[in-house]
Coordinates of C-alpha atoms in Angstrom, one line a residue:
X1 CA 166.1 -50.5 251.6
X2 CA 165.4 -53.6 253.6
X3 CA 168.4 -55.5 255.6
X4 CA 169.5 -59.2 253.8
X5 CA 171.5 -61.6 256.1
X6 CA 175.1 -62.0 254.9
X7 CA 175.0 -65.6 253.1
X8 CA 171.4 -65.7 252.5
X9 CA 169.8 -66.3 249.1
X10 CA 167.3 -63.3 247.7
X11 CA 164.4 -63.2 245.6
X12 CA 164.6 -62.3 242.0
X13 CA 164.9 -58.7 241.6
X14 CA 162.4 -57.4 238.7
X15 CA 163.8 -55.6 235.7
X16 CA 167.6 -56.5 236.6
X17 CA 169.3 -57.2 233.4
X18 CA 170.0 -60.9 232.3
X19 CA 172.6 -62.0 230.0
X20 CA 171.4 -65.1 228.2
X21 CA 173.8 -67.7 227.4
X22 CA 176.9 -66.0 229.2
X23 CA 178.0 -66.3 232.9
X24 CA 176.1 -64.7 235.2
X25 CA 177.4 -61.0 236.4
X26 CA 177.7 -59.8 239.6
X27 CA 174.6 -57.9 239.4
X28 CA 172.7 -60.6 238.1
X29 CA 173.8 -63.1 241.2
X30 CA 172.7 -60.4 243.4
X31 CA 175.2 -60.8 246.4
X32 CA 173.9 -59.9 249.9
X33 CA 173.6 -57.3 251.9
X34 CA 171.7 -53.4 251.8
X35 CA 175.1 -52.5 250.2
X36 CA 174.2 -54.0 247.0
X37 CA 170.9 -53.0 246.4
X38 CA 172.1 -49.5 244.4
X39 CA 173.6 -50.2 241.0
X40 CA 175.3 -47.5 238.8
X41 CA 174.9 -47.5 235.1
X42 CA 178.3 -46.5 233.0
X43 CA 177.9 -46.1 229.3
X44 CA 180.3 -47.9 227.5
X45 CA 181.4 -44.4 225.9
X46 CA 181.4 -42.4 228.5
X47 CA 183.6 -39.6 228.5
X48 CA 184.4 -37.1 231.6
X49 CA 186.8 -34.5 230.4
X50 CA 183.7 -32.8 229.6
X51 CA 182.2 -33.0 233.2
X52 CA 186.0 -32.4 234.6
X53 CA 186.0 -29.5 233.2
X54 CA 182.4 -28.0 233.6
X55 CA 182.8 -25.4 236.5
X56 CA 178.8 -25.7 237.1
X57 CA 179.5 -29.1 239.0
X58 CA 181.3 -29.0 242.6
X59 CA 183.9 -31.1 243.7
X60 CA 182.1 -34.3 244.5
X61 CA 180.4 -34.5 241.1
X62 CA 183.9 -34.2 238.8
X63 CA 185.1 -36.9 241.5
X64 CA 182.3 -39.2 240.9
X65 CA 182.4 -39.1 237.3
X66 CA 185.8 -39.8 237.2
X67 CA 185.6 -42.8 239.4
X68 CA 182.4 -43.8 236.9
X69 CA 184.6 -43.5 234.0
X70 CA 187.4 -45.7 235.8
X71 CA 185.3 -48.5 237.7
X72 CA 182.9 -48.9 234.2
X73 CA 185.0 -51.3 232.5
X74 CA 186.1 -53.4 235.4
X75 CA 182.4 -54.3 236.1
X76 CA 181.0 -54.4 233.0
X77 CA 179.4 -51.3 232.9
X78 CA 176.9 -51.8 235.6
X79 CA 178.8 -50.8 239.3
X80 CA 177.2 -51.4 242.5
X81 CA 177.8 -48.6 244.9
X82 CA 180.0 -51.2 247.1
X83 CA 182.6 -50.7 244.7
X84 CA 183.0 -46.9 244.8
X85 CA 182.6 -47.0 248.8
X86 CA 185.7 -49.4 248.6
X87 CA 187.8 -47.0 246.2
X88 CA 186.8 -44.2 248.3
X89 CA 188.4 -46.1 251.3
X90 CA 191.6 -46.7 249.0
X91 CA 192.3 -42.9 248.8
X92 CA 193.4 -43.4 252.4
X93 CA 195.2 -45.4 252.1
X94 CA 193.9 -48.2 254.0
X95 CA 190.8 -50.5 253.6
X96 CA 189.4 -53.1 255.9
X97 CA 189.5 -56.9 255.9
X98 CA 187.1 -59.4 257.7
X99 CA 189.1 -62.2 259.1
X100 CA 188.5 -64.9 261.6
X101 CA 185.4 -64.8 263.7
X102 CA 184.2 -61.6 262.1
X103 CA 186.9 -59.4 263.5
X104 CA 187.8 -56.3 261.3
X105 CA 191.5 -55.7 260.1
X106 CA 192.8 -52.8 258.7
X107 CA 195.2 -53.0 255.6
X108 CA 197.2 -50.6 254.4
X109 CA 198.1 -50.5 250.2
X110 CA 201.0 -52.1 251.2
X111 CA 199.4 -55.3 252.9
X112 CA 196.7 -55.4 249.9
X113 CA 199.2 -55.8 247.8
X114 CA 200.7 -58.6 249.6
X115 CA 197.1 -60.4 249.3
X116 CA 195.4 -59.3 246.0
X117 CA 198.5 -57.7 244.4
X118 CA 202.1 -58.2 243.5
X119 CA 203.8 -57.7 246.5
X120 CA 207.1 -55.1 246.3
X121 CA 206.3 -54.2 242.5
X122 CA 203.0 -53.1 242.7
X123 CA 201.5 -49.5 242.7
X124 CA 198.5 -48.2 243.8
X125 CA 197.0 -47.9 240.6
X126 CA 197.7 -52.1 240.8
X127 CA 196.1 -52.7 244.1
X128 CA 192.8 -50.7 243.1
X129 CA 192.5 -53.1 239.6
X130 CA 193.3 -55.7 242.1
X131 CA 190.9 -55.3 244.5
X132 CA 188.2 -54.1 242.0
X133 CA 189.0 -57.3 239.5
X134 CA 188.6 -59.5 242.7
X135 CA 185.4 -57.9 243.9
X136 CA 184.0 -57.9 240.1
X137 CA 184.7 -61.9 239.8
X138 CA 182.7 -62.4 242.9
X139 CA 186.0 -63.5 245.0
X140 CA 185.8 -60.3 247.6
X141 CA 182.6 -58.8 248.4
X142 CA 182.0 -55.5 250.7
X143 CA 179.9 -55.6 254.0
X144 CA 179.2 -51.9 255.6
X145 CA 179.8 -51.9 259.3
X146 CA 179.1 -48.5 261.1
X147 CA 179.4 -46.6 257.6
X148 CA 182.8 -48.0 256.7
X149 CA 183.4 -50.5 253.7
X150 CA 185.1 -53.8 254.7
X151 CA 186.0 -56.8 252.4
X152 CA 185.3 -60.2 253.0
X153 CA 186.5 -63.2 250.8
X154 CA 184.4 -65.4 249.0
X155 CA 184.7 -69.2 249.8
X156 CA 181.9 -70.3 247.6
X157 CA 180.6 -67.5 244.9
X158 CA 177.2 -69.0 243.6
X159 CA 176.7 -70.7 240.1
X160 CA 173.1 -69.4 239.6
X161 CA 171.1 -66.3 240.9
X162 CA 169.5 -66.8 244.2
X163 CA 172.3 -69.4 245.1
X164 CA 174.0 -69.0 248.7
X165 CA 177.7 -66.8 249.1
X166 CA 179.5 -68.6 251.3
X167 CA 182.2 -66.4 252.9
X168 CA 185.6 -67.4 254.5
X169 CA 185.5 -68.3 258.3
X170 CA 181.5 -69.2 258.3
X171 CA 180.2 -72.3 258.9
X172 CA 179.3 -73.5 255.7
X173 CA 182.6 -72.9 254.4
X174 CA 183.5 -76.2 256.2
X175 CA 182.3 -77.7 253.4
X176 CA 184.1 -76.0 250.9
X177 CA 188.4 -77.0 250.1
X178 CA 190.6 -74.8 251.0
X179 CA 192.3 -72.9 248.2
X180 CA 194.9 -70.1 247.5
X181 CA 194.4 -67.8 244.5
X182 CA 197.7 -66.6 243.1
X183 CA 198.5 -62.8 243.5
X184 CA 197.5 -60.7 240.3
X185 CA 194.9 -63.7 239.2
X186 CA 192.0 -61.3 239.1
X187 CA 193.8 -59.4 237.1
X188 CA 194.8 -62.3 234.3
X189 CA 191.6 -64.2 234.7
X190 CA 187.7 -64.1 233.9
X191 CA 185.4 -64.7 237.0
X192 CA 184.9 -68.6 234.9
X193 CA 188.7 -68.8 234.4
X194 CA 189.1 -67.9 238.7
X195 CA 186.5 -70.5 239.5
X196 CA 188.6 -73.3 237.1
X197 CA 191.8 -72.2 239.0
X198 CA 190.3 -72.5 242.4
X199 CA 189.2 -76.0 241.0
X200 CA 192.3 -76.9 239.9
X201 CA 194.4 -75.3 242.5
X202 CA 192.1 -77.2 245.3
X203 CA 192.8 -80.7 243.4
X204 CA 196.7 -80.0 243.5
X205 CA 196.5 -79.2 246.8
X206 CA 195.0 -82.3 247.6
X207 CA 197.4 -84.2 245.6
X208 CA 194.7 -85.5 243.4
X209 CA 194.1 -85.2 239.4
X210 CA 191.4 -83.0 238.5
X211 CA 188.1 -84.9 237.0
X212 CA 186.3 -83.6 234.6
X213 CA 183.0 -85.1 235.8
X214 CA 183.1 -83.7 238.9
X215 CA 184.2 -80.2 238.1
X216 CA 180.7 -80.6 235.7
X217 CA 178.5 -81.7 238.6
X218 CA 179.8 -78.5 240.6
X219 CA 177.6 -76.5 238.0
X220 CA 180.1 -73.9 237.2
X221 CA 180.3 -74.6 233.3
X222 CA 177.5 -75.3 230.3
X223 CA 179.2 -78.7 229.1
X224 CA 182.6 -80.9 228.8
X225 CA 183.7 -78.8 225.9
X226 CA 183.7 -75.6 227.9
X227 CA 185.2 -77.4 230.7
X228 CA 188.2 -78.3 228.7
X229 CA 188.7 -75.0 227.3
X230 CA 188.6 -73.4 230.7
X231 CA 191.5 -75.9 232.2
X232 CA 193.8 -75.3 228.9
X233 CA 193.9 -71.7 229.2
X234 CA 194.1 -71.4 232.7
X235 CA 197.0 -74.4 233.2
X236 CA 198.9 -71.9 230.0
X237 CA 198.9 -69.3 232.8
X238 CA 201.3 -71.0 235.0
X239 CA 198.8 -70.2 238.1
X240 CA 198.5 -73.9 238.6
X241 CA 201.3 -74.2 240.1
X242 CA 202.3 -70.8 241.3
X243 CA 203.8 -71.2 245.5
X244 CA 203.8 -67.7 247.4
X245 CA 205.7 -67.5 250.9
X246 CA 206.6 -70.6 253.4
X247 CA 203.2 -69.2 255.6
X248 CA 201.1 -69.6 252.5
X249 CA 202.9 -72.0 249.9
X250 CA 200.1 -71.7 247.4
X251 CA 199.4 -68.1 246.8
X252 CA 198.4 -65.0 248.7
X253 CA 194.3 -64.5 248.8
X254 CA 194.5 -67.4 251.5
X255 CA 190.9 -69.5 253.2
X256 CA 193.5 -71.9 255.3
X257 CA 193.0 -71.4 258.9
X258 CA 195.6 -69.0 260.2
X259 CA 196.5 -67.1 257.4

């Protein structure tokens, strides 16, 4: 498997599955990087108690079919291999974080949940739908640096396969406004639903009413209706408007400098 540049657009892959007329999947907007060239497929009624229990497998086959079973419905059924490197990584207890010029933090459960999570209340069955919900939607993606699985957040997640990532901290990110995503919102909202948020939250921010024109030009949605429908639902959720600490008044998964 050949090396892709972080950011970089790919060619079409042949015989990856397309979903006409819906939002484009992870898969299908083929984010960067050797990590993401292996794909697992889950069926839909997959069932492990079967495997669990089959003392012909060894211990790392029961524990891969269990995570199968668990990561299937969070990423609709197809899972990269990114995602079970990062849940492997959360068994520790820790996972890593790329902030600021490329330098590599390590997290514990606790500190996840004080980014992707809900801070104080949440367990670690909440920080690994967190994380995985956020990764799914295209927010966080996974980079592999000397064998170990690190996050990265998305600044701008692409409309259309082949379209650039931008990531948080690069220089095309300059060009992107800063925005907060609430704690927990990957877990309330559709990838569609957390691009209208970031939308909305980024016109707030800027003390500006969002415009319905513009959001269309940004390519993100088929037409005004959809558009519409997308602001309702997500302005029902209160996320809008939802502050987070003094350090970070509008939420915890942070792209302002200094965070």
């Amino acid at each position: 498997m050949g090396r892709h540049k972080p950011g970089k657009p790919r060619r079409p892959r042949h015989g990856a599955p397309t979903s006409r007329g819906a939002e484009p999947s992870l898969r299908e907007l083929q984010p960067p990087g050797a990590i993401y060239e292996e794909w697992v497929h889950v069926p839909q009624d997959m069932d492990p108690s079967a495997a669990l229990a089959d003392d012909r497998l060894d211990d790392d086959a029961r524990d891969l079919m269990a995570r199968m079973a668990r990561l299937g419905p969070l990423y609709g059924y197809e899972v990269p291999v990114a995602a079970f490197l990062i849940d492997q990584a959360m068994d520790t207890g820790k996972l890593g974080l790329i902030v600021g010029d490329n330098q590599a933090r390590l997290l514990t459960l606790e500190e996840c949940a004080a980014r992707f999570g809900s801070a104080g209340t949440a367990t670690e069955a909440d920080v690994r739908i967190s994380v995985h919900s956020l990764h799914a939607a295209g927010v966080l993606l996974v980079e592999e640096h000397e064998d170990t699985p690190l996050l990265r957040v998305v600044a701008g997640r692409p409309d259309t396969p082949g379209d650039p990532w931008i990531f948080q901290d690069s220089p095309e990110s300059a060009s992107v406004p800063g925005v907060c995503i609430p704690a927990g919102a990957g877990d309330q909202l559709g990838a569609d639903e957390l691009m209208a948020l970031m939308y909305l939250r980024s016109c707030r921010s800027q003390s500006r009413e969002p415009d319905l024109q513009e959001y269309l030009q940004l390519g993100a949605v088929d037409g005004p209706d959809q558009a519409r429908r997308l602001f309702e639902t997500v302005a029902a959720t209160g996320l809008v408007d939802y502050r987070g600490c003094e350090a970070c008044p509008a939420g915890h998964l942070c792209s302002r400098e200094g965070r």
